[in-house]
Amino acid sequence: MRNKKFKKASLLLVVILLLGTLFACSNGNNGGGSEASNAPSADNGGNDGEKPVDEVTLKVLHNWNGSSGSEVDMTAVEQVIKEKTGVTIEWEYTKGSEVEKVNAIFATQDLPDIYTGPAWGGELDGIIKAAKEDQLVDLSDKLDKYPNLAKAIEKENVPPALYEKAFDAYGGKQFLLYQNHPATPEDAMDWLYGFYVRKDIAEKVGVDPQSVKTKDDLYNFLKKIKDAGLEENGQPVIPLGGFHNGWAVGIGNTMFYGAGYVDKGDGTYENSFFTKEYEDYTLYYRKLISEGLLDPEAFTQTDPIANEKIKQGRIAVLAAHFPAIYDSAKEYVKAHPGSEYVPVGPLDRAGAEPDRPVDLAIQGNNVTVIPKKSKNVDAALRLLDYLASDEGFMLVRYGVQGVHWDMENDKPVAKQEWFDKFAADTTGKAKKNEGISIGLESMSGQDRINSVAGGDIWADQERLAAMENARTILRPNGTSVISAYNPGDVMMKSEQWEMLKPSMDKIGDVWKEAIYAKSDEAALKIINDLRGQMEKTGYKEAIAYTNENLKGKEVVTLQMPN
């Protein structure tokens, strides 16, 4: 049916068209090609054959370090998307710093047709900058045609501080789309960031991981692991490690200060970088590095190198969120039963009462924008609106209905052959080659995984059980979703911000430099040098502006990574 050549015999053409129609309407095919499609829904956002659509190839930049696509030219999921929207997706994935990438594409004008990336930090700052420079398509007069996209950026569906900072910030113009924010509380996802230790190693050194509560406990635990002289594959076991570029080794900061800005006790706030607690945090990690308790390559290694260390069984304690740790260790655990990673703690949180629920700033994973250089804005919006529909949402998470899963009693149920195939594949490539987990989910509107869909039908039951066990340990008092203001979002509106931002952006790099310093004095000098630079570029005036504009507002002073 893809052959574009006209046939001279009109009768033969009619027969071919008739057969093609009958075949496409059949639900009994098992292929992953163009004939497979999801059942229609009331808000499917696609074309459904009502009118012809222009076929176009759009380049999508998925700005998440380590993300990757399929090994086939056109997956089953992407084929359905093409049929529904006319869009063939050409992917680009980031390998390296997401912040550097977002800044580079706008500086060089090497732009995709659609950009999607983190909804926070320097990545978001880069997008806001592009919006203010008028480099993005203004969607304010277009969204009435795309209800699925419009709904996700309504004021009540965006955290208030984020809405004020990034969405309602352009004099009535609308540049950003918002993805994956929980539609309801039951859709909220806590990734369970924390420290996790290999169970067998904890047993070897005779320490109950749940007995580790304080920063001193954690230090002594790591030292005990090092002093045990453990080896794997002829190489020493590293007490503490992480993933690419130090993610997320630094989460021990919550033992020292509660959030990015701290209450000075007089109703005003200070960036934590200027506090004694930040110095203590820095020197603590410098001590871990200097005593060989923290992998010296943790902040320079790539994700493949980090994962290889885990597969070799060389990392005793990992700092990250649970799914990443579980998945990266799966191969080693399979060969060495009893070596699974289990939670450490929960560790004390600076300023938090022991029975306080864990404060989480749960928000969407992504913002998505269309650069003005996009070759076809209408097609981009048509694609995004379809992905944000209920039908599109289920397609990109579950695969093709009738091929990968079926609807039974109004619930999606995985086909056993595909469940077994995905479960047996420790690399994740089998899913990706069907079009699942290749980045499409990053552009699928509000997260409705429980309220509209049916939960994760592909979840490994052992993985789910392990995650729930970790949740019981790390969240004994539950969680509380933060809706308060982040002072950093307010500071961005100060007159000094443009001059101050380059200095603020150096905090992470300076911290890394300081923890590798040869002495505590040298580490503190590195910190103080940047403090001085920040003050010279307007920090004092900017924080005064921030405090003035935070009067009467609830401010985030306790936050855990989520």
mmCIF file of N, CA and C in Angstrom, residues 443-550:
data_model
loop_
_atom_site.group_PDB
_atom_site.id
_atom_site.type_symbol
_atom_site.label_atom_id
_atom_site.label_comp_id
_atom_site.label_asym_id
_atom_site.label_seq_id
_atom_site.Cartn_x
_atom_site.Cartn_y
_atom_site.Cartn_z
ATOM 1 N N MET A 443 6.789 14.039 25.868
ATOM 2 C CA MET A 443 5.960 15.044 25.197
ATOM 3 C C MET A 443 4.485 14.663 25.227
ATOM 4 N N SER A 444 4.070 13.964 26.279
ATOM 5 C CA SER A 444 2.726 13.387 26.291
ATOM 6 C C SER A 444 1.767 14.065 27.259
ATOM 7 N N GLY A 445 1.957 15.369 27.490
ATOM 8 C CA GLY A 445 1.017 16.122 28.305
ATOM 9 C C GLY A 445 1.059 15.764 29.769
ATOM 10 N N GLN A 446 -0.073 15.929 30.445
ATOM 11 C CA GLN A 446 -0.140 15.615 31.872
ATOM 12 C C GLN A 446 0.088 14.129 32.117
ATOM 13 N N ASP A 447 0.732 13.825 33.233
ATOM 14 C CA ASP A 447 0.947 12.432 33.601
ATOM 15 C C ASP A 447 -0.359 11.863 34.152
ATOM 16 N N ARG A 448 -0.910 10.867 33.450
ATOM 17 C CA ARG A 448 -2.184 10.248 33.847
ATOM 18 C C ARG A 448 -2.018 8.742 33.988
ATOM 19 N N ILE A 449 -0.825 8.323 34.404
ATOM 20 C CA ILE A 449 -0.491 6.908 34.384
ATOM 21 C C ILE A 449 -1.413 6.067 35.256
ATOM 22 N N ASN A 450 -1.946 6.637 36.310
ATOM 23 C CA ASN A 450 -2.859 5.889 37.174
ATOM 24 C C ASN A 450 -4.309 6.329 37.022
ATOM 25 N N SER A 451 -4.523 7.637 36.907
ATOM 26 C CA SER A 451 -5.889 8.149 36.885
ATOM 27 C C SER A 451 -6.619 7.867 35.580
ATOM 28 N N VAL A 452 -5.917 7.823 34.465
ATOM 29 C CA VAL A 452 -6.546 7.579 33.157
ATOM 30 C C VAL A 452 -6.086 6.264 32.558
ATOM 31 N N ALA A 453 -4.787 6.000 32.653
ATOM 32 C CA ALA A 453 -4.261 4.760 32.061
ATOM 33 C C ALA A 453 -4.488 3.606 33.040
ATOM 34 N N GLY A 454 -3.524 2.757 33.206
ATOM 35 C CA GLY A 454 -3.726 1.607 34.084
ATOM 36 C C GLY A 454 -2.507 1.236 34.878
ATOM 37 N N GLY A 455 -1.677 2.233 35.182
ATOM 38 C CA GLY A 455 -0.428 1.922 35.859
ATOM 39 C C GLY A 455 0.601 1.417 34.854
ATOM 40 N N ASP A 456 1.729 0.996 35.343
ATOM 41 C CA ASP A 456 2.801 0.508 34.473
ATOM 42 C C ASP A 456 2.578 -0.973 34.175
ATOM 43 N N ILE A 457 1.990 -1.262 33.014
ATOM 44 C CA ILE A 457 1.666 -2.659 32.689
ATOM 45 C C ILE A 457 2.911 -3.471 32.366
ATOM 46 N N TRP A 458 4.036 -2.796 32.119
ATOM 47 C CA TRP A 458 5.272 -3.514 31.785
ATOM 48 C C TRP A 458 6.174 -3.689 32.998
ATOM 49 N N ALA A 459 5.743 -3.211 34.145
ATOM 50 C CA ALA A 459 6.612 -3.231 35.320
ATOM 51 C C ALA A 459 6.947 -4.650 35.746
ATOM 52 N N ASP A 460 8.212 -4.850 36.018
ATOM 53 C CA ASP A 460 8.692 -6.085 36.620
ATOM 54 C C ASP A 460 8.123 -6.150 38.039
ATOM 55 N N GLN A 461 7.399 -7.206 38.354
ATOM 56 C CA GLN A 461 6.773 -7.302 39.664
ATOM 57 C C GLN A 461 7.804 -7.310 40.790
ATOM 58 N N GLU A 462 8.951 -7.901 40.540
ATOM 59 C CA GLU A 462 10.009 -7.884 41.553
ATOM 60 C C GLU A 462 10.531 -6.462 41.748
ATOM 61 N N ARG A 463 10.613 -5.718 40.652
ATOM 62 C CA ARG A 463 11.059 -4.323 40.709
ATOM 63 C C ARG A 463 10.064 -3.484 41.512
ATOM 64 N N LEU A 464 8.773 -3.687 41.244
ATOM 65 C CA LEU A 464 7.738 -2.973 41.982
ATOM 66 C C LEU A 464 7.805 -3.272 43.465
ATOM 67 N N ALA A 465 7.978 -4.558 43.796
ATOM 68 C CA ALA A 465 8.048 -4.954 45.202
ATOM 69 C C ALA A 465 9.259 -4.330 45.883
ATOM 70 N N ALA A 466 10.401 -4.312 45.171
ATOM 71 C CA ALA A 466 11.618 -3.724 45.738
ATOM 72 C C ALA A 466 11.441 -2.222 45.943
ATOM 73 N N MET A 467 10.763 -1.577 44.999
ATOM 74 C CA MET A 467 10.546 -0.136 45.128
ATOM 75 C C MET A 467 9.611 0.177 46.290
ATOM 76 N N GLU A 468 8.593 -0.624 46.457
ATOM 77 C CA GLU A 468 7.681 -0.408 47.576
ATOM 78 C C GLU A 468 8.378 -0.661 48.910
ATOM 79 N N ASN A 469 9.296 -1.626 48.939
ATOM 80 C CA ASN A 469 10.075 -1.872 50.149
ATOM 81 C C ASN A 469 10.947 -0.662 50.471
ATOM 82 N N ALA A 470 11.581 -0.111 49.419
ATOM 83 C CA ALA A 470 12.412 1.074 49.616
ATOM 84 C C ALA A 470 11.564 2.257 50.081
ATOM 85 N N ARG A 471 10.351 2.374 49.543
ATOM 86 C CA ARG A 471 9.460 3.465 49.936
ATOM 87 C C ARG A 471 9.102 3.362 51.424
ATOM 88 N N THR A 472 8.841 2.155 51.872
ATOM 89 C CA THR A 472 8.500 1.936 53.282
ATOM 90 C C THR A 472 9.619 2.398 54.199
ATOM 91 N N ILE A 473 10.861 2.161 53.762
ATOM 92 C CA ILE A 473 12.016 2.519 54.582
ATOM 93 C C ILE A 473 12.317 4.018 54.510
ATOM 94 N N LEU A 474 12.343 4.569 53.305
ATOM 95 C CA LEU A 474 12.768 5.957 53.123
ATOM 96 C C LEU A 474 11.665 6.973 53.367
ATOM 97 N N ARG A 475 10.421 6.551 53.308
ATOM 98 C CA ARG A 475 9.301 7.490 53.474
ATOM 99 C C ARG A 475 8.356 7.001 54.581
ATOM 100 N N PRO A 476 8.862 6.784 55.788
ATOM 101 C CA PRO A 476 8.014 6.235 56.859
ATOM 102 C C PRO A 476 6.850 7.147 57.221
ATOM 103 N N ASN A 477 6.991 8.453 56.956
ATOM 104 C CA ASN A 477 5.928 9.402 57.273
ATOM 105 C C ASN A 477 5.239 9.932 56.023
ATOM 106 N N GLY A 478 5.465 9.261 54.902
ATOM 107 C CA GLY A 478 4.834 9.688 53.656
ATOM 108 C C GLY A 478 5.549 10.872 53.028
ATOM 109 N N THR A 479 4.875 11.516 52.087
ATOM 110 C CA THR A 479 5.448 12.650 51.378
ATOM 111 C C THR A 479 4.459 13.806 51.365
ATOM 112 N N SER A 480 4.977 14.981 51.109
ATOM 113 C CA SER A 480 4.167 16.182 50.969
ATOM 114 C C SER A 480 4.661 16.937 49.750
ATOM 115 N N VAL A 481 3.756 17.253 48.826
ATOM 116 C CA VAL A 481 4.148 17.941 47.595
ATOM 117 C C VAL A 481 4.253 19.441 47.852
ATOM 118 N N ILE A 482 5.391 20.017 47.539
ATOM 119 C CA ILE A 482 5.666 21.429 47.780
ATOM 120 C C ILE A 482 4.909 22.302 46.777
ATOM 121 N N SER A 483 4.273 23.346 47.284
ATOM 122 C CA SER A 483 3.642 24.331 46.403
ATOM 123 C C SER A 483 4.127 25.738 46.729
ATOM 124 N N ALA A 484 5.097 25.846 47.633
ATOM 125 C CA ALA A 484 5.606 27.144 48.068
ATOM 126 C C ALA A 484 6.548 27.744 47.022
ATOM 127 N N TYR A 485 6.955 28.983 47.259
ATOM 128 C CA TYR A 485 7.818 29.709 46.335
ATOM 129 C C TYR A 485 9.284 29.372 46.580
ATOM 130 N N ASN A 486 10.001 29.216 45.475
ATOM 131 C CA ASN A 486 11.450 29.060 45.531
ATOM 132 C C ASN A 486 12.066 30.447 45.349
ATOM 133 N N PRO A 487 12.863 30.922 46.304
ATOM 134 C CA PRO A 487 13.445 32.260 46.170
ATOM 135 C C PRO A 487 14.231 32.459 44.874
ATOM 136 N N GLY A 488 14.823 31.392 44.379
ATOM 137 C CA GLY A 488 15.579 31.514 43.138
ATOM 138 C C GLY A 488 14.721 31.940 41.959
ATOM 139 N N ASP A 489 13.460 31.527 41.962
ATOM 140 C CA ASP A 489 12.558 31.922 40.885
ATOM 141 C C ASP A 489 12.243 33.415 40.963
ATOM 142 N N VAL A 490 12.184 33.935 42.186
ATOM 143 C CA VAL A 490 11.916 35.357 42.367
ATOM 144 C C VAL A 490 13.143 36.179 41.998
ATOM 145 N N MET A 491 14.316 35.690 42.382
ATOM 146 C CA MET A 491 15.545 36.424 42.109
ATOM 147 C C MET A 491 15.748 36.663 40.611
ATOM 148 N N MET A 492 15.271 35.740 39.797
ATOM 149 C CA MET A 492 15.444 35.878 38.350
ATOM 150 C C MET A 492 14.798 37.142 37.790
ATOM 151 N N LYS A 493 13.869 37.725 38.552
ATOM 152 C CA LYS A 493 13.180 38.928 38.089
ATOM 153 C C LYS A 493 13.873 40.216 38.534
ATOM 154 N N SER A 494 14.946 40.082 39.289
ATOM 155 C CA SER A 494 15.661 41.271 39.760
ATOM 156 C C SER A 494 16.439 41.923 38.625
ATOM 157 N N GLU A 495 16.727 43.211 38.790
ATOM 158 C CA GLU A 495 17.487 43.942 37.774
ATOM 159 C C GLU A 495 18.905 43.402 37.642
ATOM 160 N N GLN A 496 19.396 42.828 38.703
ATOM 161 C CA GLN A 496 20.788 42.363 38.710
ATOM 162 C C GLN A 496 20.955 40.974 38.087
ATOM 163 N N TRP A 497 19.853 40.289 37.788
ATOM 164 C CA TRP A 497 19.952 38.876 37.435
ATOM 165 C C TRP A 497 20.837 38.617 36.218
ATOM 166 N N GLU A 498 20.681 39.407 35.192
ATOM 167 C CA GLU A 498 21.453 39.146 33.966
ATOM 168 C C GLU A 498 22.955 39.201 34.236
ATOM 169 N N MET A 499 23.373 40.133 35.071
ATOM 170 C CA MET A 499 24.794 40.245 35.415
ATOM 171 C C MET A 499 25.205 39.184 36.434
ATOM 172 N N LEU A 500 24.272 38.823 37.323
ATOM 173 C CA LEU A 500 24.588 37.881 38.394
ATOM 174 C C LEU A 500 24.586 36.430 37.942
ATOM 175 N N LYS A 501 23.740 36.100 37.008
ATOM 176 C CA LYS A 501 23.530 34.702 36.618
ATOM 177 C C LYS A 501 24.824 33.958 36.257
ATOM 178 N N PRO A 502 25.743 34.549 35.471
ATOM 179 C CA PRO A 502 26.975 33.793 35.159
ATOM 180 C C PRO A 502 27.743 33.355 36.400
ATOM 181 N N SER A 503 27.738 34.190 37.441
ATOM 182 C CA SER A 503 28.409 33.811 38.690
ATOM 183 C C SER A 503 27.637 32.703 39.399
ATOM 184 N N MET A 504 26.309 32.828 39.450
ATOM 185 C CA MET A 504 25.478 31.804 40.087
ATOM 186 C C MET A 504 25.638 30.461 39.388
ATOM 187 N N ASP A 505 25.768 30.493 38.077
ATOM 188 C CA ASP A 505 25.889 29.259 37.306
ATOM 189 C C ASP A 505 27.172 28.494 37.627
ATOM 190 N N LYS A 506 28.125 29.151 38.253
ATOM 191 C CA LYS A 506 29.409 28.509 38.554
ATOM 192 C C LYS A 506 29.392 27.728 39.868
ATOM 193 N N ILE A 507 28.317 27.835 40.629
ATOM 194 C CA ILE A 507 28.303 27.230 41.966
ATOM 195 C C ILE A 507 28.606 25.738 41.910
ATOM 196 N N GLY A 508 27.941 25.009 41.027
ATOM 197 C CA GLY A 508 28.155 23.568 40.933
ATOM 198 C C GLY A 508 29.582 23.209 40.575
ATOM 199 N N ASP A 509 30.144 23.903 39.597
ATOM 200 C CA ASP A 509 31.522 23.615 39.174
ATOM 201 C C ASP A 509 32.521 23.988 40.258
ATOM 202 N N VAL A 510 32.262 25.099 40.938
ATOM 203 C CA VAL A 510 33.168 25.529 42.011
ATOM 204 C C VAL A 510 33.128 24.546 43.168
ATOM 205 N N TRP A 511 31.945 24.021 43.475
ATOM 206 C CA TRP A 511 31.852 23.017 44.542
ATOM 207 C C TRP A 511 32.702 21.790 44.198
ATOM 208 N N LYS A 512 32.612 21.344 42.954
ATOM 209 C CA LYS A 512 33.425 20.188 42.539
ATOM 210 C C LYS A 512 34.911 20.494 42.655
ATOM 211 N N GLU A 513 35.292 21.705 42.255
ATOM 212 C CA GLU A 513 36.696 22.097 42.372
ATOM 213 C C GLU A 513 37.131 22.094 43.832
ATOM 214 N N ALA A 514 36.246 22.562 44.704
ATOM 215 C CA ALA A 514 36.595 22.669 46.118
ATOM 216 C C ALA A 514 36.758 21.298 46.773
ATOM 217 N N ILE A 515 35.937 20.336 46.412
ATOM 218 C CA ILE A 515 36.046 19.029 47.079
ATOM 219 C C ILE A 515 37.287 18.263 46.631
ATOM 220 N N TYR A 516 37.919 18.701 45.524
ATOM 221 C CA TYR A 516 39.174 18.090 45.090
ATOM 222 C C TYR A 516 40.394 18.902 45.560
ATOM 223 N N ALA A 517 40.165 19.971 46.310
ATOM 224 C CA ALA A 517 41.268 20.817 46.776
ATOM 225 C C ALA A 517 42.192 20.024 47.702
ATOM 226 N N LYS A 518 43.424 20.490 47.812
ATOM 227 C CA LYS A 518 44.421 19.757 48.585
ATOM 228 C C LYS A 518 44.291 19.970 50.089
ATOM 229 N N SER A 519 43.525 20.972 50.499
ATOM 230 C CA SER A 519 43.346 21.217 51.929
ATOM 231 C C SER A 519 41.989 21.866 52.148
ATOM 232 N N ASP A 520 41.540 21.849 53.408
ATOM 233 C CA ASP A 520 40.280 22.520 53.740
ATOM 234 C C ASP A 520 40.391 24.011 53.468
ATOM 235 N N GLU A 521 41.550 24.588 53.789
ATOM 236 C CA GLU A 521 41.745 26.022 53.577
ATOM 237 C C GLU A 521 41.623 26.373 52.095
ATOM 238 N N ALA A 522 42.229 25.538 51.261
ATOM 239 C CA ALA A 522 42.157 25.792 49.818
ATOM 240 C C ALA A 522 40.724 25.649 49.312
ATOM 241 N N ALA A 523 39.996 24.693 49.867
ATOM 242 C CA ALA A 523 38.602 24.490 49.462
ATOM 243 C C ALA A 523 37.760 25.705 49.828
ATOM 244 N N LEU A 524 37.938 26.224 51.044
ATOM 245 C CA LEU A 524 37.158 27.380 51.473
ATOM 246 C C LEU A 524 37.528 28.629 50.683
ATOM 247 N N LYS A 525 38.789 28.739 50.288
ATOM 248 C CA LYS A 525 39.193 29.890 49.469
ATOM 249 C C LYS A 525 38.464 29.862 48.125
ATOM 250 N N ILE A 526 38.340 28.679 47.544
ATOM 251 C CA ILE A 526 37.637 28.545 46.266
ATOM 252 C C ILE A 526 36.178 28.982 46.413
ATOM 253 N N ILE A 527 35.560 28.557 47.528
ATOM 254 C CA ILE A 527 34.170 28.949 47.796
ATOM 255 C C ILE A 527 34.075 30.461 47.989
ATOM 256 N N ASN A 528 34.973 31.019 48.802
ATOM 257 C CA ASN A 528 34.908 32.446 49.111
ATOM 258 C C ASN A 528 35.212 33.325 47.908
ATOM 259 N N ASP A 529 36.069 32.848 47.022
ATOM 260 C CA ASP A 529 36.358 33.612 45.807
ATOM 261 C C ASP A 529 35.095 33.791 44.969
ATOM 262 N N LEU A 530 34.306 32.720 44.846
ATOM 263 C CA LEU A 530 33.069 32.841 44.070
ATOM 264 C C LEU A 530 32.042 33.690 44.818
ATOM 265 N N ARG A 531 31.997 33.569 46.128
ATOM 266 C CA ARG A 531 31.094 34.429 46.893
ATOM 267 C C ARG A 531 31.392 35.896 46.606
ATOM 268 N N GLY A 532 32.660 36.230 46.603
ATOM 269 C CA GLY A 532 33.049 37.610 46.317
ATOM 270 C C GLY A 532 32.648 38.036 44.916
ATOM 271 N N GLN A 533 32.829 37.130 43.963
ATOM 272 C CA GLN A 533 32.442 37.436 42.583
ATOM 273 C C GLN A 533 30.931 37.656 42.478
ATOM 274 N N MET A 534 30.161 36.829 43.187
ATOM 275 C CA MET A 534 28.712 36.970 43.166
ATOM 276 C C MET A 534 28.278 38.315 43.759
ATOM 277 N N GLU A 535 28.940 38.727 44.821
ATOM 278 C CA GLU A 535 28.598 40.009 45.436
ATOM 279 C C GLU A 535 28.954 41.168 44.518
ATOM 280 N N LYS A 536 30.059 41.038 43.792
ATOM 281 C CA LYS A 536 30.453 42.096 42.860
ATOM 282 C C LYS A 536 29.493 42.198 41.672
ATOM 283 N N THR A 537 28.817 41.100 41.375
ATOM 284 C CA THR A 537 27.904 41.109 40.222
ATOM 285 C C THR A 537 26.442 41.261 40.636
ATOM 286 N N GLY A 538 26.209 41.715 41.901
ATOM 287 C CA GLY A 538 24.859 42.126 42.269
ATOM 288 C C GLY A 538 24.097 41.216 43.192
ATOM 289 N N TYR A 539 24.776 40.253 43.848
ATOM 290 C CA TYR A 539 24.027 39.312 44.686
ATOM 291 C C TYR A 539 23.301 40.022 45.833
ATOM 292 N N LYS A 540 23.969 40.941 46.533
ATOM 293 C CA LYS A 540 23.348 41.575 47.701
ATOM 294 C C LYS A 540 22.081 42.321 47.315
ATOM 295 N N GLU A 541 22.139 43.026 46.200
ATOM 296 C CA GLU A 541 20.956 43.757 45.740
ATOM 297 C C GLU A 541 19.865 42.792 45.294
ATOM 298 N N ALA A 542 20.268 41.705 44.632
ATOM 299 C CA ALA A 542 19.294 40.730 44.127
ATOM 300 C C ALA A 542 18.605 39.993 45.268
ATOM 301 N N ILE A 543 19.347 39.640 46.319
ATOM 302 C CA ILE A 543 18.724 38.928 47.431
ATOM 303 C C ILE A 543 17.837 39.877 48.232
ATOM 304 N N ALA A 544 18.186 41.163 48.280
ATOM 305 C CA ALA A 544 17.315 42.137 48.941
ATOM 306 C C ALA A 544 15.994 42.259 48.179
ATOM 307 N N TYR A 545 16.082 42.313 46.857
ATOM 308 C CA TYR A 545 14.875 42.353 46.022
ATOM 309 C C TYR A 545 14.034 41.091 46.251
ATOM 310 N N THR A 546 14.710 39.963 46.317
ATOM 311 C CA THR A 546 14.019 38.680 46.516
ATOM 312 C C THR A 546 13.279 38.661 47.840
ATOM 313 N N ASN A 547 13.953 39.065 48.900
ATOM 314 C CA ASN A 547 13.323 39.064 50.219
ATOM 315 C C ASN A 547 12.139 40.022 50.278
ATOM 316 N N GLU A 548 12.257 41.150 49.626
ATOM 317 C CA GLU A 548 11.159 42.111 49.616
ATOM 318 C C GLU A 548 9.929 41.524 48.924
ATOM 319 N N ASN A 549 10.152 40.774 47.846
ATOM 320 C CA ASN A 549 9.040 40.229 47.069
ATOM 321 C C ASN A 549 8.522 38.894 47.602
ATOM 322 N N LEU A 550 9.202 38.368 48.621
ATOM 323 C CA LEU A 550 8.723 37.134 49.243
ATOM 324 C C LEU A 550 7.910 37.398 50.500
#
